[in-house]
Amino acid sequence: MMFHVLTIFPGFFTGPFDHGVVARARETGLIKIVIHNLRDWTLDRHKTVDDRPFGGGEGMLLKPEPLFSAVEAIFPERGPSRRTVLLSAQGPVFNQAAARRLAAFEEVLLICGRYEGVDERVAENLVDEELSIGDFVLSGGELGAAVVVDVIARLAPGVLGNEDSAVFESFGDAGHEAGMLDCPQYTRPAEFRGLRVPDVLLSGNHEEIRRWRKQAARLKTARLRPDLLN
Ligand code: 9D3
């Protein structure tokens, strides 16, 4: 699977994709990530990517020409295996289901918005969809793109060593939508500053441990994410 990120801050992405699961997936060739500098598609001396909004208003917008030129160069043909996504504060909120849907494409191009926004012709005529990563205000789409790549990359075949999606679904990732947080987990020491790990987890009684975990997950979900319980 291949990711393209189109940004005015290419340097932003030295870091987010160079650690852990995503870095290993890149090294082994399971995924490829290409960062594109939007200014490479400007034609003027000053490499202008933004301009003032028609009708007045605060701030600057990303102008359409460099974005259209960039997308048309990165995806010379569109087709059903390629998806172009605009990260913006306006989109529907990205979630695990959206990640699974996007993971089915061979190539995903993520466009990072900046300034006060993006010329609406980009949203309406250039991209396949618009996505937000949550109901809060970011300075731009770069953190959103990093989040979206991380989530989708984990779903690429082989990345977590779990091509078998049946095994995969029975573990955590689908769990959230199934309405439950993970159960609390503990590691050594069994007692730390007087704080004891629940005895049942040390008991070796696997049936009892299974029941305890199910109940503990329910209680934790009710306390921290009651919205997940219907
Ligand atoms: C404060 C300006 N806002 C009201 C006029 C509009 C606005 C424009 C541009 C708000 C944020 C941004 C920049 N944000 C993103 O590009 C963005 C984003 C976000 O702000 N929240 C959640 N997900 C995303 S993905 C991209």
PDB file of N, CA and C in Angstrom, residues 3 23 63 88 99 116 125 142 185:
ATOM      1  N   PHE A   3       1.137   5.538   0.366  1.00  0.00           N
ATOM      2  CA  PHE A   3       0.574   6.799   0.842  1.00  0.00           C
ATOM      3  C   PHE A   3       1.343   7.961   0.216  1.00  0.00           C
ATOM      4  N   ALA A  23       7.509   2.609  10.832  1.00  0.00           N
ATOM      5  CA  ALA A  23       8.887   2.578  10.317  1.00  0.00           C
ATOM      6  C   ALA A  23       9.234   1.166   9.832  1.00  0.00           C
ATOM      7  N   LYS A  63      -4.675  28.257  -2.340  1.00  0.00           N
ATOM      8  CA  LYS A  63      -5.260  28.541  -3.641  1.00  0.00           C
ATOM      9  C   LYS A  63      -5.344  27.257  -4.467  1.00  0.00           C
ATOM     10  N   SER A  88      -9.380  18.258   6.655  1.00  0.00           N
ATOM     11  CA  SER A  88      -9.888  19.597   6.966  1.00  0.00           C
ATOM     12  C   SER A  88     -10.742  19.540   8.218  1.00  0.00           C
ATOM     13  N   ALA A  99     -10.936   3.985   8.345  1.00  0.00           N
ATOM     14  CA  ALA A  99      -9.592   3.446   8.106  1.00  0.00           C
ATOM     15  C   ALA A  99      -9.662   2.131   7.333  1.00  0.00           C
ATOM     16  N   GLU A 116      -6.428  29.485   6.984  1.00  0.00           N
ATOM     17  CA  GLU A 116      -7.826  29.450   7.444  1.00  0.00           C
ATOM     18  C   GLU A 116      -8.643  28.422   6.682  1.00  0.00           C
ATOM     19  N   ASN A 125     -14.305  19.589  -6.234  1.00  0.00           N
ATOM     20  CA  ASN A 125     -13.982  19.101  -7.584  1.00  0.00           C
ATOM     21  C   ASN A 125     -12.674  18.331  -7.709  1.00  0.00           C
ATOM     22  N   GLU A 142      -1.581  18.550   8.814  1.00  0.00           N
ATOM     23  CA  GLU A 142      -0.425  17.644   8.916  1.00  0.00           C
ATOM     24  C   GLU A 142      -0.576  16.616  10.031  1.00  0.00           C
ATOM     25  N   GLN A 185      -4.828  -3.863  32.139  1.00  0.00           N
ATOM     26  CA  GLN A 185      -3.736  -4.834  32.090  1.00  0.00           C
ATOM     27  C   GLN A 185      -2.627  -4.428  33.042  1.00  0.00           C
TER      28      GLN A 185
END
